[in-house]
Amino acid sequence: MFISFEGIDGSGKSTQAKRCVQALRELGRDVVLTREPGGAEGAEEIRNLLLTGDPDRWSAETEILLFTAARRDHLEKTIQPNLDKNAVVVTDRFADSTRVYQGATRGDLRTHVDVLHREMIGIDPDLTLVFDMDPKVALQRGLARSSGEDRFEDFGLAFQQKLRDGFLALTNDFADRCVVIDASGSQDQVFERMWSVVKDRLQ
Ligand code: TYD
């Protein structure tokens, strides 16, 4: 089983991905937690290029190529080998992030994203959890963390609002695998919402 966690910056999905993995391990499952961009040695090097520096360091087109290159490495070295061993793979972001961040926010580049995805990646998760919340609140959380990897958060609130709309539109396009999780409230409340969906799908 291949599960992705998606959402705008600061939506709390990374915390919930960790908790999901913990809960799956408690059920005795073999689970791997990974993330994008990154999740393999080469892909982590590309991550560094993408997430640091000026917001206008790369055009959206260049980003599509770099994110897809990182994803291909991640797929070859981490995702596919673990799926082949029947492990559950949980990833903090996957191709839906490219569809939305690069495909839907700065010009309509979705066709490029889809062509590259089809040619170079070719798989989508069995289940995608989309963490949805008010971008104003999410942005405050995200920037408060100040990780040094804030290039996308530095695009500002209007950008985050476009991202939110993009993710919600995506869940309609891929209704069979995408579930929207209300990411407002306490960590425990969000966990309960997320876990009830994952548990259901496991059966
Ligand atoms: P990350 O540290 O994962 O941020 P967060 O914890 O908020 O998820 O940083 C990933 C950043 O890269 C995030 O701002 C989203 C962006 N991104 C894209 O623009 N396209 C992509 O394909 C991926 C995977 C991430």
PDB file of C-alpha atoms and ligand atoms in Angstrom, residues 7-11 13-14 35-37 47 51 63 67 71 92-99 101-102 106 145 147 149 151-153 160, ligand 1:
ATOM      1  CA  GLY A   7      -1.611  19.938   1.778  1.00  0.00           C
ATOM      2  CA  ILE A   8      -0.448  23.521   1.929  1.00  0.00           C
ATOM      3  CA  ASP A   9       2.616  24.608   3.911  1.00  0.00           C
ATOM      4  CA  GLY A  10       1.999  24.441   7.659  1.00  0.00           C
ATOM      5  CA  SER A  11      -1.107  22.249   7.402  1.00  0.00           C
ATOM      6  CA  LYS A  13       0.560  16.854   7.474  1.00  0.00           C
ATOM      7  CA  SER A  14       4.173  15.997   8.391  1.00  0.00           C
ATOM      8  CA  ARG A  35       9.255  12.547   2.020  1.00  0.00           C
ATOM      9  CA  GLU A  36       9.474  14.749  -1.049  1.00  0.00           C
ATOM     10  CA  PRO A  37      11.387  16.430  -2.355  1.00  0.00           C
ATOM     11  CA  ARG A  47      15.793  19.162  -2.360  1.00  0.00           C
ATOM     12  CA  LEU A  51      13.869  24.823  -1.061  1.00  0.00           C
ATOM     13  CA  GLU A  63      11.017  23.435 -10.883  1.00  0.00           C
ATOM     14  CA  PHE A  67      10.965  17.927  -8.729  1.00  0.00           C
ATOM     15  CA  ARG A  71      10.873  11.956  -7.663  1.00  0.00           C
ATOM     16  CA  ASP A  92       5.058  13.275   3.023  1.00  0.00           C
ATOM     17  CA  ARG A  93       4.130  14.786  -0.394  1.00  0.00           C
ATOM     18  CA  PHE A  94       4.245  13.198  -3.855  1.00  0.00           C
ATOM     19  CA  ALA A  95       3.201  14.120  -7.409  1.00  0.00           C
ATOM     20  CA  ASP A  96       0.050  15.970  -6.324  1.00  0.00           C
ATOM     21  CA  SER A  97       2.329  18.660  -4.874  1.00  0.00           C
ATOM     22  CA  THR A  98       3.835  19.206  -8.329  1.00  0.00           C
ATOM     23  CA  ARG A  99       0.386  19.183  -9.932  1.00  0.00           C
ATOM     24  CA  TYR A 101       2.496  23.968  -6.688  1.00  0.00           C
ATOM     25  CA  GLN A 102       3.939  24.012 -10.209  1.00  0.00           C
ATOM     26  CA  ARG A 106       1.993  30.223 -11.843  1.00  0.00           C
ATOM     27  CA  ARG A 145       9.007  27.041  12.324  1.00  0.00           C
ATOM     28  CA  SER A 147      13.276  25.922   8.895  1.00  0.00           C
ATOM     29  CA  GLU A 149      13.540  25.814   3.720  1.00  0.00           C
ATOM     30  CA  ARG A 151      11.197  29.318  -0.355  1.00  0.00           C
ATOM     31  CA  PHE A 152       7.563  28.443  -1.106  1.00  0.00           C
ATOM     32  CA  GLU A 153       6.213  29.968   2.105  1.00  0.00           C
ATOM     33  CA  GLN A 160      -1.122  29.714  -0.394  1.00  0.00           C
TER      34      GLN A 160
HETATM   35  P1  TYD B   1       8.535  20.675   3.124  1.00  0.00           P
HETATM   36  O1  TYD B   1       9.687  20.801   4.033  1.00  0.00           O
HETATM   37  O2  TYD B   1       7.996  19.344   2.807  1.00  0.00           O
HETATM   38  O3  TYD B   1       7.386  21.624   3.638  1.00  0.00           O
HETATM   39  P2  TYD B   1       6.103  21.179   4.396  1.00  0.00           P
HETATM   40  O4  TYD B   1       6.570  20.615   5.698  1.00  0.00           O
HETATM   41  O5  TYD B   1       5.311  22.419   4.499  1.00  0.00           O
HETATM   42  O6  TYD B   1       5.474  20.149   3.503  1.00  0.00           O
HETATM   43  O7  TYD B   1       8.914  21.455   1.822  1.00  0.00           O
HETATM   44  C1  TYD B   1       8.419  21.126   0.632  1.00  0.00           C
HETATM   45  C2  TYD B   1       8.127  22.377  -0.142  1.00  0.00           C
HETATM   46  O8  TYD B   1       8.279  22.106  -1.527  1.00  0.00           O
HETATM   47  C3  TYD B   1       6.721  22.831   0.084  1.00  0.00           C
HETATM   48  O9  TYD B   1       6.676  24.239   0.145  1.00  0.00           O
HETATM   49  C4  TYD B   1       6.027  22.355  -1.164  1.00  0.00           C
HETATM   50  C5  TYD B   1       7.083  22.365  -2.212  1.00  0.00           C
HETATM   51  N1  TYD B   1       6.905  21.342  -3.260  1.00  0.00           N
HETATM   52  C6  TYD B   1       6.599  21.732  -4.550  1.00  0.00           C
HETATM   53  O10 TYD B   1       6.472  22.926  -4.828  1.00  0.00           O
HETATM   54  N2  TYD B   1       6.451  20.784  -5.528  1.00  0.00           N
HETATM   55  C7  TYD B   1       6.578  19.464  -5.283  1.00  0.00           C
HETATM   56  O11 TYD B   1       6.451  18.623  -6.202  1.00  0.00           O
HETATM   57  C8  TYD B   1       6.904  19.054  -3.931  1.00  0.00           C
HETATM   58  C9  TYD B   1       7.086  17.599  -3.612  1.00  0.00           C
HETATM   59  C10 TYD B   1       7.058  20.018  -2.948  1.00  0.00           C
END
